[in-house]
Short mmCIF file of C-alpha atoms in Angstrom, two decimals:
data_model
loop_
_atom_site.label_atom_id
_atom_site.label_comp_id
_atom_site.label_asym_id
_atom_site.label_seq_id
_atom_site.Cartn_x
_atom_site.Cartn_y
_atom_site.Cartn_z
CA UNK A 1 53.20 -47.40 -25.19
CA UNK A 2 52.12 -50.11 -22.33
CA UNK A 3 51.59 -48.59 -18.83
CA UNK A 4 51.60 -51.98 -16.21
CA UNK A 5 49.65 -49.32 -13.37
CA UNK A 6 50.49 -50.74 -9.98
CA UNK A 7 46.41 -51.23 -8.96
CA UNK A 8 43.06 -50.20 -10.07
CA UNK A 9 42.77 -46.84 -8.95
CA UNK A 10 46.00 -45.88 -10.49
CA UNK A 11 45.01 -47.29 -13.47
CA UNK A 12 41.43 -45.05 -14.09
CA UNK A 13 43.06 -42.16 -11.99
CA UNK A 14 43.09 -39.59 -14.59
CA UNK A 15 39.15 -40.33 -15.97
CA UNK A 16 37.73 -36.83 -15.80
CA UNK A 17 34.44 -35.78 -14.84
CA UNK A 18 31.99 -35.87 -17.76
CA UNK A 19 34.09 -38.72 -19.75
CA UNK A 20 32.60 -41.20 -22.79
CA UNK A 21 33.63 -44.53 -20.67
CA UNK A 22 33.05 -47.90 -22.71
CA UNK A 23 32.46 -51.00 -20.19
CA UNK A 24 32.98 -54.48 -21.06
CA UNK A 25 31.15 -57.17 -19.91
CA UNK A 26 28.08 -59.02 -20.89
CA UNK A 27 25.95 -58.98 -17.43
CA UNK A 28 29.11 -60.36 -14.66
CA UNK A 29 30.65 -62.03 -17.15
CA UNK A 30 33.80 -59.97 -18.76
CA UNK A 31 32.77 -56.91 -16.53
CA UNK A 32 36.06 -55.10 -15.18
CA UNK A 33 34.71 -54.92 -11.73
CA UNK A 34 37.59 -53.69 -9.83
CA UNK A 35 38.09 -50.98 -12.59
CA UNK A 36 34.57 -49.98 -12.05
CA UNK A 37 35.12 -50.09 -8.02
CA UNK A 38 38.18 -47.96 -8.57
CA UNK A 39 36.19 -45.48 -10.47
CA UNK A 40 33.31 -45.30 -7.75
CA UNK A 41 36.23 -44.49 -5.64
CA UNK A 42 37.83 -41.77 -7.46
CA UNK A 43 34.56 -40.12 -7.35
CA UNK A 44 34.46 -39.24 -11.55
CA UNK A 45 30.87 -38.17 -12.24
CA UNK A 46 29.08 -36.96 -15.27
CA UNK A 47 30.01 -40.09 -16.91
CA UNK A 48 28.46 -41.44 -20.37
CA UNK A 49 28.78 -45.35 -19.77
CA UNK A 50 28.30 -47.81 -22.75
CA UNK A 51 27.87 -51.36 -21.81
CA UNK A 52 25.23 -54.37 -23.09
CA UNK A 53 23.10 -53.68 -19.70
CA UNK A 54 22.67 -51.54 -16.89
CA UNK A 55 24.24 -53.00 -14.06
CA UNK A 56 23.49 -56.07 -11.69
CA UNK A 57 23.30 -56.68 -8.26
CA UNK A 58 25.21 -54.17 -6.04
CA UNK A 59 28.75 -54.19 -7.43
CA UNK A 60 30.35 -52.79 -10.35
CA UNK A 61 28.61 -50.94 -12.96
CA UNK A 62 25.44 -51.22 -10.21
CA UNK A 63 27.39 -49.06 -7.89
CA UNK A 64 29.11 -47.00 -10.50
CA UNK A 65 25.18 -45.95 -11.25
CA UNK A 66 23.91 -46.32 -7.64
CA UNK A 67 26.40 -44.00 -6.58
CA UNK A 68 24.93 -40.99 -9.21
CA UNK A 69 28.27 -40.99 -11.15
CA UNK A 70 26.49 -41.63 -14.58
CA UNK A 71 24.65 -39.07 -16.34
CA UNK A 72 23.83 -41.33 -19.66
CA UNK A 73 23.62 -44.84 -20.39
CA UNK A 74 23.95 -46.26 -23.68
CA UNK A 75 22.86 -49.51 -23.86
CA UNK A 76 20.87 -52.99 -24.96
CA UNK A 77 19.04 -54.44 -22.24
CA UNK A 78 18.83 -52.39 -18.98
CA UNK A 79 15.99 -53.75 -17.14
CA UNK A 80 16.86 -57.15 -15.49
CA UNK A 81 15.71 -58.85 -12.31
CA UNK A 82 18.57 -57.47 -10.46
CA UNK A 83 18.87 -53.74 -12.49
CA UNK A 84 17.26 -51.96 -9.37
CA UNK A 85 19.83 -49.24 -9.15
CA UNK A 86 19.60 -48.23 -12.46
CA UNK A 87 15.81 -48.79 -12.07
CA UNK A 88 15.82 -46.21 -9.68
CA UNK A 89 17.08 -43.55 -11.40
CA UNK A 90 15.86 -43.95 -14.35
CA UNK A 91 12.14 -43.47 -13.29
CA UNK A 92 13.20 -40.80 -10.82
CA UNK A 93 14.83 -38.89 -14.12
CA UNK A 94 18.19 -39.16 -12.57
CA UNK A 95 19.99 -41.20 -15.56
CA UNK A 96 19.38 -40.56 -19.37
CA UNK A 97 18.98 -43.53 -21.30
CA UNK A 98 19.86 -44.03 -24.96
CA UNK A 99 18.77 -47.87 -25.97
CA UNK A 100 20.49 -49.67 -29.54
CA UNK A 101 19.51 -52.83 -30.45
CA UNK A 102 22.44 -55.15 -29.71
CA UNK A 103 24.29 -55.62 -32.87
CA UNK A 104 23.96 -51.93 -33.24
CA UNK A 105 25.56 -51.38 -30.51
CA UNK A 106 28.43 -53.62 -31.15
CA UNK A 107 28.73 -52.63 -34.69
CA UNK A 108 29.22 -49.06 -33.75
CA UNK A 109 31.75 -49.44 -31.49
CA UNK A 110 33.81 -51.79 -33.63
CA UNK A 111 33.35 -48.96 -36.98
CA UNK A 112 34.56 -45.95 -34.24
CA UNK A 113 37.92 -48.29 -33.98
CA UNK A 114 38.47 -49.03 -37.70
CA UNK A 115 37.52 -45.39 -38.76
CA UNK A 116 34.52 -46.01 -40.28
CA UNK A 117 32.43 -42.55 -40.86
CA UNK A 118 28.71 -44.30 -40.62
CA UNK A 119 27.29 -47.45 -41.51
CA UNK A 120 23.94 -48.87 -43.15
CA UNK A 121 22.67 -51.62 -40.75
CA UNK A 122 19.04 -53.21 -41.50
CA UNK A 123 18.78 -53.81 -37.62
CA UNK A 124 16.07 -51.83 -36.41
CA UNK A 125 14.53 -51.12 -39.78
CA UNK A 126 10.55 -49.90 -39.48
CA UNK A 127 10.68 -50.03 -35.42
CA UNK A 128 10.50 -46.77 -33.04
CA UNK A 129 14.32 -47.05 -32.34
CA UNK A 130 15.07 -46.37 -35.89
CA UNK A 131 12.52 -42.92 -35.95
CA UNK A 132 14.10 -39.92 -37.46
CA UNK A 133 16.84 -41.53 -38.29
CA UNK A 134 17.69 -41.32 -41.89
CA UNK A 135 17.01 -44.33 -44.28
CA UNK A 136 17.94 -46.10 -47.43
CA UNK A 137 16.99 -48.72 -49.84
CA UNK A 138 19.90 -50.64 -51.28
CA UNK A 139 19.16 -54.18 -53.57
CA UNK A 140 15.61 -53.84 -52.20
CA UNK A 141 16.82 -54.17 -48.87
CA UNK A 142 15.70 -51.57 -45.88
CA UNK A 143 18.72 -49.86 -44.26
CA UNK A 144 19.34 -47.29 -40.99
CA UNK A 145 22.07 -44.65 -40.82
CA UNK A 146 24.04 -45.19 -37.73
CA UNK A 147 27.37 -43.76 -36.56
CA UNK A 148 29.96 -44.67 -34.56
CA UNK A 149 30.53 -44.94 -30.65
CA UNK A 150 34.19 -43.16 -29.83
CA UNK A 151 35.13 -43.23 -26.26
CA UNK A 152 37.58 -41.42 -24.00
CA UNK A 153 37.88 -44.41 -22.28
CA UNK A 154 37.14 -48.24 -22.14
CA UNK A 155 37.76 -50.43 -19.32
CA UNK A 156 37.63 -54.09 -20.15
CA UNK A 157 38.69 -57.53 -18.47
CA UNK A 158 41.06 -59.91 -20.30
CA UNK A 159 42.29 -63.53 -18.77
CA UNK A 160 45.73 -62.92 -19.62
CA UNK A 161 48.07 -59.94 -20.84
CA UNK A 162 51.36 -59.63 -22.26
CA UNK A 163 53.87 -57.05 -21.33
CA UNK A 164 53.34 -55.95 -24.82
CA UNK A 165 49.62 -55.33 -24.04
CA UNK A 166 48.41 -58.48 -26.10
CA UNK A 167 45.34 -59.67 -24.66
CA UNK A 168 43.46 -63.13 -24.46
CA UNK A 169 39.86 -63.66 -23.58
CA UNK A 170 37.81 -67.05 -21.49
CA UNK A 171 34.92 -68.65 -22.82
CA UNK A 172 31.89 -66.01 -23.19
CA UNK A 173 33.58 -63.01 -21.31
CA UNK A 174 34.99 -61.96 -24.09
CA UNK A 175 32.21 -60.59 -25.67
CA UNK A 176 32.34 -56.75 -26.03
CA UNK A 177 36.00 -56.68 -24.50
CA UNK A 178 38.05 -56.66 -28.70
CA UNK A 179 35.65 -54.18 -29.87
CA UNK A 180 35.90 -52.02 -26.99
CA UNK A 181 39.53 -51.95 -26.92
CA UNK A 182 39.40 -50.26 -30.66
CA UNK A 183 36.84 -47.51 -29.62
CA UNK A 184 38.64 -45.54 -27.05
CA UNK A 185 41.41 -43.27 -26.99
CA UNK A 186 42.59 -44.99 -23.98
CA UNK A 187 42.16 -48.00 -23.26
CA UNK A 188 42.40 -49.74 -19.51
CA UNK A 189 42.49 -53.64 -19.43
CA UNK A 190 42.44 -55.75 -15.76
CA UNK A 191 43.73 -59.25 -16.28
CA UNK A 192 43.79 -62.33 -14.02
CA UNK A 193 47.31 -63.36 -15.25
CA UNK A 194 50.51 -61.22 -16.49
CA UNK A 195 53.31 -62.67 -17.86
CA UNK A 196 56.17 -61.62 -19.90
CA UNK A 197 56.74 -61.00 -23.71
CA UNK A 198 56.31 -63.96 -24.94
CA UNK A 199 54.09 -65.68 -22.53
CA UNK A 200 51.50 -65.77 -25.27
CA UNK A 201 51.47 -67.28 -28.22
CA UNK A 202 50.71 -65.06 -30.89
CA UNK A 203 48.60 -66.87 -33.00
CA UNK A 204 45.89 -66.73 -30.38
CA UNK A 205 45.97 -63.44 -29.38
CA UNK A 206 42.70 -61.93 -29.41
CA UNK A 207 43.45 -58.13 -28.92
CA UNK A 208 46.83 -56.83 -29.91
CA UNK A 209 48.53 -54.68 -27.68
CA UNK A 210 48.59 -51.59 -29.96
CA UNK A 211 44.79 -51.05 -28.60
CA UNK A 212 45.55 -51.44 -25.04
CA UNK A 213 47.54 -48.52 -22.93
CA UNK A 214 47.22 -49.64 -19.47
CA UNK A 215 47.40 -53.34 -17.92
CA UNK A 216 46.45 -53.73 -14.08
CA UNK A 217 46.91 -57.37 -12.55
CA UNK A 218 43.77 -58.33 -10.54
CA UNK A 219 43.64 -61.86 -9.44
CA UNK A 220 41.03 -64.04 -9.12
CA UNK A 221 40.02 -64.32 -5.90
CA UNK A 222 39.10 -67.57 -4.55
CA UNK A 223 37.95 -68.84 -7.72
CA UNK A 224 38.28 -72.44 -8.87
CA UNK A 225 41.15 -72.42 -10.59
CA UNK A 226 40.15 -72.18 -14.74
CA UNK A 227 41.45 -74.25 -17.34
CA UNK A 228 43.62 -72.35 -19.48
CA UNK A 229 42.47 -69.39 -21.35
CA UNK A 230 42.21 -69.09 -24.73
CA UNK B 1 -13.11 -65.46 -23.04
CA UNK B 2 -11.11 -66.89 -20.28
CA UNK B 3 -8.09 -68.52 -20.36
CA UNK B 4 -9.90 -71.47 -18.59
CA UNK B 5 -12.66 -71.34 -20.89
CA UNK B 6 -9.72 -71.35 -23.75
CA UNK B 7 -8.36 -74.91 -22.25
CA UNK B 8 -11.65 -76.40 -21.73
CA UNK B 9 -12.57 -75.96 -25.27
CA UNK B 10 -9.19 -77.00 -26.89
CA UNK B 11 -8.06 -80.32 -25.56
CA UNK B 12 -5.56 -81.61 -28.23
CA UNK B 13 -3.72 -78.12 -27.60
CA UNK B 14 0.03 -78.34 -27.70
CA UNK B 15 1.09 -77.99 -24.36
CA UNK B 16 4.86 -75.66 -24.15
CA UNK B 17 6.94 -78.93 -24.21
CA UNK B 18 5.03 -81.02 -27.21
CA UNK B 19 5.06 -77.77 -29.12
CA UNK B 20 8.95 -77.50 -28.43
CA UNK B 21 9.73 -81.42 -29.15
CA UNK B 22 7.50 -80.15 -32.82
CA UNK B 23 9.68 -77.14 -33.58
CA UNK B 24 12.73 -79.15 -33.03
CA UNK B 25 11.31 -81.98 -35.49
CA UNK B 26 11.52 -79.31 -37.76
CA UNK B 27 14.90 -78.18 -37.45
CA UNK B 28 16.83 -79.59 -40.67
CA UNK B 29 20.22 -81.71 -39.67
CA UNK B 30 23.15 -79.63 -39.83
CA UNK B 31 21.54 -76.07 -39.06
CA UNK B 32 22.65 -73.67 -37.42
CA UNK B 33 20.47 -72.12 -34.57
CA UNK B 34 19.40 -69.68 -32.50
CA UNK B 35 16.82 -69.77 -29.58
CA UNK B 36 15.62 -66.50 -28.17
CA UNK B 37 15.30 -66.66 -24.02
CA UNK B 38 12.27 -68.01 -22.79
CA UNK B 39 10.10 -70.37 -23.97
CA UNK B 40 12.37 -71.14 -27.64
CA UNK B 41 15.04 -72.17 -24.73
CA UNK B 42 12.52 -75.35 -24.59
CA UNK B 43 13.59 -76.42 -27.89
CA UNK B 44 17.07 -77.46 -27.57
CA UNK B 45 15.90 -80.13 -24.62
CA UNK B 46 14.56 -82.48 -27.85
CA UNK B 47 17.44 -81.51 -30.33
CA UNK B 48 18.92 -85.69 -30.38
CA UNK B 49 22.40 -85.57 -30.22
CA UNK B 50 22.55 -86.78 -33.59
CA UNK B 51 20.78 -83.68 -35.03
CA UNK B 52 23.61 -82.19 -36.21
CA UNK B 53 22.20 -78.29 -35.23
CA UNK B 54 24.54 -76.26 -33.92
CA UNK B 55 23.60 -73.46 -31.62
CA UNK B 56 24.73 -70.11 -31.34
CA UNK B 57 24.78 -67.34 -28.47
CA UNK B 58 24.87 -63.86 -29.00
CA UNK B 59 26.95 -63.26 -26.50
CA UNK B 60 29.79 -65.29 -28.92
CA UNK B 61 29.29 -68.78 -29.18
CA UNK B 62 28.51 -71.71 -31.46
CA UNK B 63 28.29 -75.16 -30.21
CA UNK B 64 26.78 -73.86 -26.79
CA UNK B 65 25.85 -77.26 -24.54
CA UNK B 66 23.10 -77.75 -22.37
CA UNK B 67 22.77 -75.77 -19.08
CA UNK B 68 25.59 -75.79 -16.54
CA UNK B 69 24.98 -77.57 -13.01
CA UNK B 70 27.04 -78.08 -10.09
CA UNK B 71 30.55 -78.51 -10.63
CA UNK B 72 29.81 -77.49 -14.67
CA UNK B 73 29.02 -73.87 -13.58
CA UNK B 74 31.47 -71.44 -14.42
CA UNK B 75 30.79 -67.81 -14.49
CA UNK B 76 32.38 -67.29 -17.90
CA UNK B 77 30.14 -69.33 -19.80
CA UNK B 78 26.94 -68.00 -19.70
CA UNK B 79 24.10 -67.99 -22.77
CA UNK B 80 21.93 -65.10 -23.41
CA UNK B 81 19.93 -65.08 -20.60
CA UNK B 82 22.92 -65.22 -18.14
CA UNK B 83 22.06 -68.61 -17.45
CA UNK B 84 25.63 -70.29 -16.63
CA UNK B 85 25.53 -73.13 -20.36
CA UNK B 86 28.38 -75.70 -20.95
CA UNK B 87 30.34 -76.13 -24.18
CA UNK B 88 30.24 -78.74 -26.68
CA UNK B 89 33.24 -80.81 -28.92
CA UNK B 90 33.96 -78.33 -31.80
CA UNK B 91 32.55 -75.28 -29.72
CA UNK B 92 33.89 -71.84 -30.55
CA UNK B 93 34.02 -68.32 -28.87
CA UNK B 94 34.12 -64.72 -31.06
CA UNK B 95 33.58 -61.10 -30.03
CA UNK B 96 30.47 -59.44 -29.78
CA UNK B 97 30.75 -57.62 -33.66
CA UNK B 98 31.75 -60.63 -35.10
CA UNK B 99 28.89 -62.52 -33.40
CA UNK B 100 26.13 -60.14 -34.87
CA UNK B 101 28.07 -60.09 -38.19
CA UNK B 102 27.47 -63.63 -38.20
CA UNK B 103 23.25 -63.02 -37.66
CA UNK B 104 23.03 -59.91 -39.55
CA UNK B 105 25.08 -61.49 -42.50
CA UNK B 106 22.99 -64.94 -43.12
CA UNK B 107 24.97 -67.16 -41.48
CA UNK B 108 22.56 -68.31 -39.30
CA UNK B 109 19.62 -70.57 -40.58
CA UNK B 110 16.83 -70.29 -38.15
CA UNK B 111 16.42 -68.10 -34.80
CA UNK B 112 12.88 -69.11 -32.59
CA UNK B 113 11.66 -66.40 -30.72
CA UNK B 114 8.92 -65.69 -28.03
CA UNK B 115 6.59 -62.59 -29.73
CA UNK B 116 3.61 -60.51 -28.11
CA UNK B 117 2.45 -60.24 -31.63
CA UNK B 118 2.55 -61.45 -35.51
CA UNK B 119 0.67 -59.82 -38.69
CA UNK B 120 -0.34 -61.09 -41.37
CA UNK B 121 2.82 -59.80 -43.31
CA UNK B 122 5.50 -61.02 -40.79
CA UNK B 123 5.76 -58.20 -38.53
CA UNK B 124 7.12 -59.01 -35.07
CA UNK B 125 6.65 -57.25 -32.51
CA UNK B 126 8.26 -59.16 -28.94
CA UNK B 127 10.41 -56.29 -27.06
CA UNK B 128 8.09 -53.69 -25.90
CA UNK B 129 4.42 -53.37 -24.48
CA UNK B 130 4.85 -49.93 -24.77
CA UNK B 131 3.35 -49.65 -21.51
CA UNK B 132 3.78 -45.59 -19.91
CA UNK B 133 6.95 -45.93 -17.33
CA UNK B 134 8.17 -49.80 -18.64
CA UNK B 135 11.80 -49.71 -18.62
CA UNK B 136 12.30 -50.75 -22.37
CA UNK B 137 15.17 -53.26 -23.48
CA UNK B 138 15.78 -54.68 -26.43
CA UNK B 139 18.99 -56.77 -26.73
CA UNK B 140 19.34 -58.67 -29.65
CA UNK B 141 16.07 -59.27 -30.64
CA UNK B 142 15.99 -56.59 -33.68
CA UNK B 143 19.30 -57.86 -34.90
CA UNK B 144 17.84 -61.44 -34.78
CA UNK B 145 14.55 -61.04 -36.73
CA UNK B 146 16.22 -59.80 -38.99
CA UNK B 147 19.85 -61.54 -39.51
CA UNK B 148 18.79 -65.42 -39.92
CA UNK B 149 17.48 -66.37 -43.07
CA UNK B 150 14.33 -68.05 -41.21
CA UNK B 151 12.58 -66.68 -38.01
CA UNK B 152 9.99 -69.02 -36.15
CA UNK B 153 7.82 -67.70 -33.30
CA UNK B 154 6.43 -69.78 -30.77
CA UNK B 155 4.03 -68.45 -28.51
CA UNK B 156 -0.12 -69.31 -27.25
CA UNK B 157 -1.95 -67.98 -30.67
CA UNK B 158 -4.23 -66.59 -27.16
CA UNK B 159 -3.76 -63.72 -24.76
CA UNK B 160 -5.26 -64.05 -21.70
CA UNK B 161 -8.35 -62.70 -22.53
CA UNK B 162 -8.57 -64.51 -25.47
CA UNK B 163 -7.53 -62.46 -28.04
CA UNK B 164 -5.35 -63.74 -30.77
CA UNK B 165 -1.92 -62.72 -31.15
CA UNK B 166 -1.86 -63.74 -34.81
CA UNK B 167 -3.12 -60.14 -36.31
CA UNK B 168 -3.49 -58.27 -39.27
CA UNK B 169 -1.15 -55.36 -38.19
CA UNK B 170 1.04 -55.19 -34.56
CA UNK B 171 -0.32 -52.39 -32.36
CA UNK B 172 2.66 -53.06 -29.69
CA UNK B 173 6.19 -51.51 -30.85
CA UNK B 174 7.61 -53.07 -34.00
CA UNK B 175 10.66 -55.54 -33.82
CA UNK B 176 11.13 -56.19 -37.37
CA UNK B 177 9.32 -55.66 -40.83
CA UNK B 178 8.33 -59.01 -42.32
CA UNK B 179 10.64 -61.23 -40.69
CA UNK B 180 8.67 -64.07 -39.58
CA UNK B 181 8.11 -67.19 -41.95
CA UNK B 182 6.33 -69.39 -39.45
CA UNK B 183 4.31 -69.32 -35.91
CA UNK B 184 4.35 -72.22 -34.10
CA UNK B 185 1.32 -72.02 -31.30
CA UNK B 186 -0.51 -74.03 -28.92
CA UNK B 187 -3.62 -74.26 -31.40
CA UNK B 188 -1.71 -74.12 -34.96
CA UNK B 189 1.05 -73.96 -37.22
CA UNK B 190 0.86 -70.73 -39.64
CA UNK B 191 3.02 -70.77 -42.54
CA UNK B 192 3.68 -66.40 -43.41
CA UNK B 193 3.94 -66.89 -47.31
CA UNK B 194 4.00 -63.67 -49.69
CA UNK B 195 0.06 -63.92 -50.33
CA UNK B 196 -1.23 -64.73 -46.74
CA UNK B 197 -1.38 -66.82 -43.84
CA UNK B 198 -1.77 -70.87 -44.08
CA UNK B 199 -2.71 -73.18 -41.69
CA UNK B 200 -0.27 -76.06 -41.76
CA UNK B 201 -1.89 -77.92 -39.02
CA UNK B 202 -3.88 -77.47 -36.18
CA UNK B 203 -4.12 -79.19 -32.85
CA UNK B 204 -7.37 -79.66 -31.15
CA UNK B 205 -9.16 -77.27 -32.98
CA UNK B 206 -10.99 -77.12 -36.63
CA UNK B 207 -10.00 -74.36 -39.21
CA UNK B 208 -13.56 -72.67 -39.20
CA UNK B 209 -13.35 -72.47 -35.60
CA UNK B 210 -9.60 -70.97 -36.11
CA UNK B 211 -10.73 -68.55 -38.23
CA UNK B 212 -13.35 -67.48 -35.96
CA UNK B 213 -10.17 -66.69 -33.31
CA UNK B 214 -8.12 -65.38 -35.81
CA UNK B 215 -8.77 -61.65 -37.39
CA UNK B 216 -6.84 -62.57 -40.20
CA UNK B 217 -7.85 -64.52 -43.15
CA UNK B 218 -6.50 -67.90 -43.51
CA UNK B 219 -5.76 -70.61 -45.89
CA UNK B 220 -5.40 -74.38 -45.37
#
């Protein structure tokens, strides 16, 4: 059932210290900011974060981490020219740091949703990341064990909801936010537009609403006003 | 030797652009493509518009356009590198699974990527100096060497110092077993074939003098 929470910190309210959080997002783009803020304000710690990178800049996931509230970070690419909070604390031995290639990382959040028990990827095959992990050859192909990312929690960013919780995506911020949505047991979505049932047609609904439990409305601030959404 | 010693000696070397305009020559119409960040980025500046190549971002897009400027930016559309891209006729968008399904299934014909190293064999090895206290990151490059049915490196066959980067095994962190089939450098093309390396052509440079630079035994 669909929860429309008033704002942002009603909406991640009940995240409890020590929480598996998924966060969309591929660098700024599709990264839930003002669910992130809300978090940094609610003060959760503990946190296990999984998102592509580590954090840019100052806001968002960069604060979430600058602020100490993440105790591991599972990710793809954490060192970027503007990654110096998570910089920081990684070489002080302040953040743990679990790195999966990419598709890896994608894959095993999208098998957690569609209750998939472990899957044979050839990503990764013969490098350090794959060591100890166990191995098989299938066809004469090279393959790596790897399971599943569940979540307690994902916070993602959608262009428009539903009040059935159907979500559409823009351009390249959609990226981790459909795969996301599948992985956690609850997921939180901010969206720049909410209309009612029906507002969307269904043949180009991206995420249905079953995955999503809570919708928050955040504008866009200021922004240029985007062509419509698919 | 130095670098400067390196230029002096080679002067029909390939400089970054000439050897992008040649990898794009040899991009077959109607592929589908992707270029890693950095210098592969190069390539899709002499893809005509008639080329018929369609490239793909692994952040979940085919049909990505030429960087975004001015009024084009929009935070949304970004490429791999975060660099703000545009979108071309026929463009489409997927999710992040779907986009890596795409790479790790075949469905891509050629990625390019920048390397630190290449064997012999077709080990990569581009992510990870190993260096005590570098912050690694990997991204997609694994998933890439791997997932299209043809990987091209470009890089300078030379390190700094001299020291080819064409070698018989990688001693910097593996990316992928036996992924590359060809290395586009500033000196040579080397075709990775099941019995060895072959020098397709060189620029600047004779093959005995090639195979004085390179510790790995070559073919013409």
């Amino acid at each position: 059932m669909l929860t429309i929470s008033d704002n942002a910190m009603e909406a991640v309210a009940d995240i409890p210290d020590g929480a598996t959080v998924l966060i969309g997002g591929f660098g700024p783009a599709g990264q839930p900011v003002e669910l992130i803020e809300a978090l940094v304000q609610s003060g959760t710690s503990g946190l296990t974060v999984v998102n592509n990178n580590a954090g840019n800049g100052e806001v968002g996931l960069a604060a979430l981490i600058g602020a100490g509230r993440v105790r591991k970070i599972i990710c793809s690419f954490p060192r970027q020219h503007d990654s110096h909070h998570f910089d920081a604390k990684y070489r002080a031995g302040q953040i743990e740091l679990e790195l999966v290639p990419q598709g890896n990382l994608a894959e095993r959040i999208r098998t957690a949703g569609a209750g998939i028990g472990a899957f044979f990827t050839p990503t990764g095959y013969g490098t350090p990341l794959a060591e100890g992990k166990e191995v098989r050859e299938i066809d004469g192909r090279h393959y790596v064990l790897e399971y599943p990312i569940r979540a307690d929690y994902a916070l993602i960013k959608a262009y428009r909801g539903d009040e059935a919780g159907n979500l559409v995506y823009r351009k390249t911020a959609r990226n981790f936010g459909p795969v996301m949505a599948t992985a956690a047991r609850t997921t939180i979505a901010q969206v720049h537009e909410l209309v009612p049932l029906g507002g969307i047609d269904p043949e180009v609904v991206v995420t249905p609403g079953v995955y999503v439990s809570r919708l928050v409305l955040v504008p866009r601030e200021a922004a240029p006003e985007p062509e419509e959404g698919q | 030797m130095s670098q400067n010693a390196a230029d002096r000696s080679f002067e029909g070397r390939l400089d970054r652009n000439a050897l992008a305009a040649l990898v794009a020559s040899d991009i077959p119409h109607g592929a589908y493509v992707n270029l890693g960040i950095g210098q592969p980025t190069l390539v899709s500046n002499y893809l005509a518009p008639g080329s018929g190549v369609t490239l793909h971002t692994e952040n979940g897009m085919l049909g990505m356009g030429p960087e975004a400027h001015g009024d084009e930016v929009d935070l949304d559309l970004i490429n791999a590198g975060k660099i703000p891209v545009t979108e071309l006729p026929g463009a489409s968008y997927f999710h992040h699974a779907d986009s890596f399904a795409m790479m790790r299934g075949g469905h891509l014909d050629i990625c390019v990527l920048g390397a630190y190293q290449v064997s012999a064999t077709g080990d990569l090895a581009n992510w990870h100096t190993g260096t005590p206290g570098a912050i690694p990151a990997v991204g997609g490059a694994m998933d890439l060497a791997i997932g299209a049915r043809d990987t091209f490196v470009m890089m300078n066959l030379l390190t700094r110092d001299g020291q080819s980067k064409l070698v018989p095994e990688c001693t910097y962190p593996l990316t992928g077993l036996g992924c590359v089939s060809r290395v586009y450098t500033d000196l040579a093309v080397f075709l990775i074939e099941p019995d060895g390396a072959v020098v397709r052509e060189s620029f600047g440079i004779g093959f005995e003098q090639l195979q004085e630079l390179v510790p790995v035994l070559l073919r013409q």
